[in-house]
Short mmCIF file of N, CA and C in Angstrom, two decimals:
data_model
loop_
_atom_site.label_atom_id
_atom_site.label_comp_id
_atom_site.label_asym_id
_atom_site.label_seq_id
_atom_site.Cartn_x
_atom_site.Cartn_y
_atom_site.Cartn_z
N GLN A 888 36.05 -15.24 -9.06
CA GLN A 888 35.88 -14.79 -8.68
C GLN A 888 34.44 -13.69 -8.78
N VAL A 889 34.13 -13.74 -9.91
CA VAL A 889 32.98 -12.57 -10.06
C VAL A 889 31.89 -13.75 -10.53
N GLN A 890 30.59 -13.67 -9.83
CA GLN A 890 29.66 -15.25 -10.90
C GLN A 890 28.57 -14.04 -11.44
N LEU A 891 28.29 -14.31 -13.30
CA LEU A 891 27.42 -14.29 -13.67
C LEU A 891 26.26 -14.31 -14.63
N VAL A 892 24.81 -13.65 -14.57
CA VAL A 892 24.34 -13.61 -14.31
C VAL A 892 23.31 -13.48 -15.72
N GLU A 893 23.08 -14.10 -16.51
CA GLU A 893 22.55 -13.46 -18.01
C GLU A 893 20.56 -13.40 -17.65
N SER A 894 20.32 -12.59 -17.72
CA SER A 894 19.00 -12.36 -18.50
C SER A 894 18.32 -11.38 -19.43
N GLY A 895 17.04 -11.55 -20.06
CA GLY A 895 17.05 -10.05 -20.72
C GLY A 895 16.01 -10.92 -21.68
N GLY A 896 16.37 -11.80 -22.22
CA GLY A 896 15.94 -12.81 -23.39
C GLY A 896 14.25 -13.82 -23.45
N GLY A 897 13.92 -13.79 -24.97
CA GLY A 897 12.92 -13.36 -25.04
C GLY A 897 12.35 -13.68 -26.37
N LEU A 898 11.42 -13.59 -26.78
CA LEU A 898 11.43 -13.72 -27.76
C LEU A 898 10.36 -13.04 -28.76
N VAL A 899 10.43 -12.59 -29.73
CA VAL A 899 11.02 -12.06 -30.59
C VAL A 899 10.53 -11.55 -31.80
N GLN A 900 9.58 -11.32 -33.18
CA GLN A 900 9.70 -11.21 -34.92
C GLN A 900 11.56 -11.29 -34.54
N PRO A 901 11.71 -11.50 -36.72
CA PRO A 901 12.40 -10.49 -37.48
C PRO A 901 12.32 -9.88 -36.97
N GLY A 902 13.41 -8.56 -37.47
CA GLY A 902 13.37 -7.59 -37.35
C GLY A 902 13.72 -6.61 -36.21
N GLY A 903 12.97 -6.53 -35.16
CA GLY A 903 13.03 -6.74 -33.93
C GLY A 903 14.46 -6.38 -33.44
N SER A 904 13.94 -6.31 -31.86
CA SER A 904 15.47 -5.78 -31.12
C SER A 904 15.17 -6.83 -29.85
N LEU A 905 16.35 -6.65 -28.97
CA LEU A 905 16.45 -7.49 -27.08
C LEU A 905 17.55 -6.08 -27.61
N ARG A 906 17.39 -6.04 -25.65
CA ARG A 906 18.35 -6.11 -24.53
C ARG A 906 18.85 -7.11 -23.79
N LEU A 907 20.01 -7.54 -24.19
CA LEU A 907 20.29 -8.45 -22.87
C LEU A 907 20.94 -7.82 -21.31
N SER A 908 21.02 -8.23 -20.67
CA SER A 908 22.07 -8.12 -19.50
C SER A 908 22.68 -9.21 -19.02
N CYS A 909 23.90 -8.54 -18.79
CA CYS A 909 24.96 -9.87 -17.58
C CYS A 909 25.25 -9.38 -16.79
N ILE A 910 24.57 -9.85 -14.73
CA ILE A 910 24.43 -8.84 -14.38
C ILE A 910 25.54 -9.43 -13.25
N ALA A 911 26.69 -8.77 -13.04
CA ALA A 911 27.47 -9.72 -11.90
C ALA A 911 27.34 -8.96 -10.37
N SER A 912 28.00 -10.08 -9.83
CA SER A 912 27.62 -10.65 -8.27
C SER A 912 28.88 -9.77 -7.66
N GLY A 913 29.62 -8.66 -7.45
CA GLY A 913 30.66 -8.42 -8.05
C GLY A 913 31.63 -6.65 -8.44
N SER A 914 32.99 -6.75 -8.47
CA SER A 914 33.04 -4.73 -9.52
C SER A 914 33.22 -6.21 -10.65
N ILE A 915 33.08 -5.66 -12.04
CA ILE A 915 33.72 -5.99 -12.99
C ILE A 915 35.16 -4.90 -13.06
N PHE A 916 34.85 -3.37 -12.62
CA PHE A 916 35.63 -3.03 -13.13
C PHE A 916 37.65 -3.33 -12.69
N GLY A 917 38.21 -3.54 -14.10
CA GLY A 917 39.45 -3.92 -14.13
C GLY A 917 39.60 -5.47 -14.50
N ILE A 918 38.90 -6.17 -15.37
CA ILE A 918 38.81 -7.28 -15.74
C ILE A 918 38.34 -7.02 -17.22
N TYR A 919 39.54 -7.75 -17.70
CA TYR A 919 40.76 -7.34 -19.44
C TYR A 919 39.33 -7.72 -20.18
N ALA A 920 38.43 -8.37 -19.86
CA ALA A 920 37.63 -9.01 -21.24
C ALA A 920 36.28 -9.47 -20.54
N ILE A 921 35.22 -9.38 -21.00
CA ILE A 921 34.73 -9.30 -21.24
C ILE A 921 33.69 -9.99 -22.58
N GLY A 922 33.15 -10.82 -22.86
CA GLY A 922 31.96 -11.50 -23.93
C GLY A 922 30.91 -11.85 -24.11
N TRP A 923 30.02 -11.76 -24.67
CA TRP A 923 28.64 -12.74 -25.40
C TRP A 923 29.64 -14.32 -25.88
N TYR A 924 28.42 -15.17 -25.48
CA TYR A 924 28.52 -16.33 -26.19
C TYR A 924 26.89 -16.66 -26.70
N ARG A 925 27.12 -17.47 -28.13
CA ARG A 925 26.07 -18.15 -28.30
C ARG A 925 25.33 -18.86 -28.88
N GLN A 926 24.97 -19.87 -28.64
CA GLN A 926 24.37 -21.32 -28.83
C GLN A 926 23.32 -21.43 -29.65
N ALA A 927 23.50 -21.91 -30.85
CA ALA A 927 22.61 -22.64 -31.43
C ALA A 927 22.39 -24.28 -31.22
N PRO A 928 20.97 -24.10 -31.88
CA PRO A 928 20.77 -25.94 -31.59
C PRO A 928 20.81 -26.16 -33.20
N GLY A 929 22.56 -27.29 -32.61
CA GLY A 929 23.29 -28.34 -33.30
C GLY A 929 24.32 -27.82 -34.20
N LYS A 930 24.74 -26.55 -33.52
CA LYS A 930 26.39 -25.56 -33.08
C LYS A 930 26.62 -25.83 -32.20
N GLN A 931 27.58 -25.01 -32.10
CA GLN A 931 28.66 -24.88 -31.08
C GLN A 931 29.66 -23.55 -30.84
N ARG A 932 29.15 -22.95 -29.52
CA ARG A 932 28.56 -22.02 -28.89
C ARG A 932 29.97 -21.30 -30.07
N GLU A 933 29.01 -20.07 -29.64
CA GLU A 933 30.32 -19.21 -31.14
C GLU A 933 30.73 -17.62 -30.00
N LEU A 934 31.88 -17.40 -29.56
CA LEU A 934 32.05 -16.06 -29.84
C LEU A 934 30.98 -14.85 -29.88
N VAL A 935 30.27 -14.00 -29.94
CA VAL A 935 29.77 -12.48 -30.51
C VAL A 935 29.82 -11.74 -30.44
N ALA A 936 30.60 -11.40 -29.18
CA ALA A 936 31.39 -9.77 -28.95
C ALA A 936 32.00 -9.86 -27.54
N VAL A 937 32.66 -9.10 -27.98
CA VAL A 937 33.66 -8.47 -26.78
C VAL A 937 33.78 -7.17 -26.37
N SER A 938 33.78 -7.45 -25.09
CA SER A 938 34.63 -5.40 -23.97
C SER A 938 36.11 -5.94 -23.83
N ILE A 939 36.72 -5.06 -24.03
CA ILE A 939 37.70 -5.52 -24.47
C ILE A 939 38.01 -3.94 -22.82
N SER A 940 38.26 -3.23 -21.93
CA SER A 940 38.31 -2.38 -21.49
C SER A 940 39.57 -1.59 -21.42
N GLY A 941 39.35 -0.29 -21.35
CA GLY A 941 39.51 0.51 -22.55
C GLY A 941 38.98 0.60 -23.36
N GLY A 942 37.66 0.52 -23.99
CA GLY A 942 36.73 0.85 -25.07
C GLY A 942 36.31 0.18 -25.95
N SER A 943 37.69 -0.89 -25.69
CA SER A 943 37.96 -1.79 -27.84
C SER A 943 36.71 -2.71 -27.59
N THR A 944 36.24 -3.41 -28.94
CA THR A 944 34.90 -3.96 -28.84
C THR A 944 35.07 -5.01 -29.96
N ASN A 945 34.47 -6.20 -30.17
CA ASN A 945 35.45 -6.84 -31.57
C ASN A 945 33.79 -7.46 -31.25
N TYR A 946 33.08 -7.62 -32.67
CA TYR A 946 32.23 -8.12 -32.89
C TYR A 946 32.65 -9.29 -34.10
N ALA A 947 31.86 -10.47 -33.89
CA ALA A 947 31.03 -11.96 -35.01
C ALA A 947 31.11 -11.46 -35.87
N ASP A 948 31.34 -11.43 -37.55
CA ASP A 948 31.03 -11.09 -39.45
C ASP A 948 29.31 -11.58 -38.53
N SER A 949 28.72 -12.71 -38.42
CA SER A 949 27.34 -12.68 -38.95
C SER A 949 26.60 -10.44 -37.38
N VAL A 950 27.49 -10.93 -36.54
CA VAL A 950 26.42 -9.35 -36.33
C VAL A 950 26.45 -7.89 -36.17
N LYS A 951 27.72 -7.86 -36.48
CA LYS A 951 28.26 -6.41 -37.21
C LYS A 951 27.59 -5.91 -37.54
N GLY A 952 27.08 -4.97 -37.01
CA GLY A 952 25.99 -3.51 -37.12
C GLY A 952 25.13 -4.02 -36.47
N ARG A 953 24.91 -4.97 -35.74
CA ARG A 953 23.50 -4.79 -35.75
C ARG A 953 23.24 -5.10 -34.42
N PHE A 954 24.41 -5.11 -33.43
CA PHE A 954 24.46 -5.93 -32.04
C PHE A 954 25.74 -4.41 -31.67
N THR A 955 25.53 -4.08 -30.22
CA THR A 955 27.08 -3.16 -29.05
C THR A 955 26.66 -4.29 -27.95
N ILE A 956 27.85 -3.87 -28.25
CA ILE A 956 28.10 -4.94 -26.94
C ILE A 956 28.42 -3.23 -26.13
N SER A 957 28.42 -2.89 -24.60
CA SER A 957 28.09 -2.75 -23.89
C SER A 957 28.57 -2.44 -22.66
N ARG A 958 30.00 -2.06 -21.39
CA ARG A 958 29.87 -1.50 -19.91
C ARG A 958 29.08 -0.81 -19.11
N ASP A 959 29.33 -1.07 -18.10
CA ASP A 959 28.39 0.35 -16.91
C ASP A 959 28.96 -0.53 -16.04
N ASN A 960 30.31 0.14 -15.97
CA ASN A 960 31.17 -0.50 -14.84
C ASN A 960 30.55 0.37 -12.67
N ALA A 961 29.69 1.23 -13.57
CA ALA A 961 29.13 1.70 -11.88
C ALA A 961 28.13 0.51 -12.09
N LYS A 962 27.29 -0.11 -12.67
CA LYS A 962 25.94 -1.07 -12.44
C LYS A 962 26.82 -2.40 -11.77
N ASN A 963 27.81 -2.82 -12.62
CA ASN A 963 28.66 -4.12 -13.06
C ASN A 963 27.61 -5.27 -14.15
N THR A 964 27.35 -3.80 -14.80
CA THR A 964 26.38 -5.43 -15.67
C THR A 964 27.26 -5.00 -17.36
N VAL A 965 27.09 -6.07 -17.75
CA VAL A 965 27.14 -5.62 -19.34
C VAL A 965 25.85 -5.65 -20.14
N TYR A 966 25.97 -5.19 -21.30
CA TYR A 966 24.65 -5.12 -21.96
C TYR A 966 25.12 -6.01 -23.21
N LEU A 967 24.60 -6.75 -23.98
CA LEU A 967 24.13 -7.15 -25.40
C LEU A 967 22.88 -5.89 -26.22
N GLN A 968 22.92 -5.19 -27.24
CA GLN A 968 22.11 -4.79 -27.47
C GLN A 968 22.03 -5.39 -28.14
N MET A 969 21.10 -5.77 -29.04
CA MET A 969 20.21 -7.13 -29.88
C MET A 969 19.57 -5.93 -30.88
N ASN A 970 19.54 -5.84 -32.28
CA ASN A 970 19.08 -4.85 -33.09
C ASN A 970 18.74 -5.43 -34.97
N SER A 971 17.22 -5.52 -35.24
CA SER A 971 17.77 -5.98 -36.51
C SER A 971 17.27 -7.90 -36.83
N LEU A 972 16.75 -7.88 -35.90
CA LEU A 972 17.47 -10.02 -34.79
C LEU A 972 17.10 -10.74 -36.55
N LYS A 973 18.12 -11.99 -36.48
CA LYS A 973 17.65 -12.72 -37.13
C LYS A 973 16.52 -13.90 -37.79
N SER A 974 15.74 -14.79 -37.83
CA SER A 974 15.56 -16.34 -36.79
C SER A 974 17.30 -16.65 -37.26
N GLU A 975 17.72 -16.53 -37.50
CA GLU A 975 19.48 -17.05 -37.23
C GLU A 975 20.15 -16.92 -36.41
N ASP A 976 19.76 -15.59 -35.44
CA ASP A 976 19.85 -15.51 -34.44
C ASP A 976 19.16 -16.24 -33.01
N THR A 977 18.99 -16.99 -33.38
CA THR A 977 18.28 -17.67 -32.14
C THR A 977 18.95 -18.96 -31.69
N ALA A 978 19.37 -18.24 -30.58
CA ALA A 978 20.37 -19.05 -29.66
C ALA A 978 19.81 -19.28 -28.00
N VAL A 979 20.19 -19.36 -27.38
CA VAL A 979 21.10 -19.19 -26.08
C VAL A 979 21.95 -18.80 -25.99
N TYR A 980 22.31 -17.68 -25.16
CA TYR A 980 23.64 -16.25 -24.99
C TYR A 980 23.71 -16.41 -23.75
N TYR A 981 25.07 -16.24 -24.02
CA TYR A 981 26.18 -16.52 -22.28
C TYR A 981 27.02 -15.65 -22.62
N CYS A 982 27.26 -14.46 -20.92
CA CYS A 982 28.21 -13.75 -20.93
C CYS A 982 29.18 -15.09 -20.19
N ASN A 983 30.24 -14.62 -20.48
CA ASN A 983 31.68 -15.22 -19.36
C ASN A 983 33.20 -14.22 -19.43
N LEU A 984 33.90 -14.68 -18.80
CA LEU A 984 35.57 -13.41 -19.44
C LEU A 984 35.28 -14.71 -20.63
N GLU A 985 36.60 -13.92 -20.68
CA GLU A 985 37.62 -14.16 -22.26
C GLU A 985 38.38 -13.91 -21.73
N PRO A 986 39.15 -15.56 -21.65
CA PRO A 986 38.98 -16.88 -21.85
C PRO A 986 37.55 -17.49 -21.22
N PRO A 987 36.38 -17.73 -21.70
CA PRO A 987 35.50 -18.06 -20.45
C PRO A 987 35.89 -19.26 -19.56
N ARG A 988 35.28 -18.33 -17.80
CA ARG A 988 35.55 -19.80 -16.98
C ARG A 988 34.15 -20.45 -17.48
N PRO A 989 33.69 -21.53 -16.22
CA PRO A 989 32.13 -22.10 -15.85
C PRO A 989 31.18 -21.97 -16.47
N TRP A 990 30.32 -21.70 -17.44
CA TRP A 990 29.48 -21.07 -17.80
C TRP A 990 28.24 -21.78 -16.57
N GLY A 991 27.20 -19.67 -17.03
CA GLY A 991 25.77 -20.43 -16.24
C GLY A 991 24.82 -20.90 -17.39
N GLN A 992 23.85 -20.58 -16.96
CA GLN A 992 22.66 -20.96 -18.18
C GLN A 992 22.08 -20.30 -18.62
N GLY A 993 22.49 -18.94 -19.33
CA GLY A 993 22.43 -18.22 -21.01
C GLY A 993 20.89 -17.56 -20.40
N THR A 994 20.60 -17.65 -21.26
CA THR A 994 18.70 -16.56 -21.62
C THR A 994 18.47 -16.81 -22.98
N GLN A 995 17.91 -17.57 -22.58
CA GLN A 995 17.53 -17.89 -24.16
C GLN A 995 15.91 -17.06 -26.05
N VAL A 996 16.94 -16.72 -26.08
CA VAL A 996 16.65 -15.54 -27.03
C VAL A 996 16.03 -16.43 -29.16
N THR A 997 14.87 -16.51 -28.79
CA THR A 997 14.20 -17.19 -30.37
C THR A 997 13.49 -16.20 -31.38
N VAL A 998 13.30 -15.76 -32.10
CA VAL A 998 13.97 -15.29 -33.23
C VAL A 998 12.16 -15.98 -34.08
N SER A 999 11.30 -15.68 -34.36
CA SER A 999 10.39 -16.01 -35.19
C SER A 999 9.03 -14.64 -34.91
N SER A 1000 8.62 -15.64 -36.65
CA SER A 1000 7.12 -14.94 -36.74
C SER A 1000 5.65 -16.33 -35.37
#
């Protein structure tokens, strides 16, 4: 029903921060769950964070305390605030419904000195 487009990736130093945006072509109000996923080189795609209707969130253990997912329904946007970034966070990041539909292009996050 809606298309999701990721943006905000880039090159950051270890310990730095980035905020990713997932902009929907239509209203996200009423969608039960939207997640951020990532795929690092040589690794399977993994679910990083999920925003659930009503305000609940879930995070992978590897990012707990560092990443925050949030929704702005008025702007049809889901954000992923990433703090204290590590080299292990380097990956292509995707947003999608949970469970996911076909994948978009994602946005590259590279954490390196």
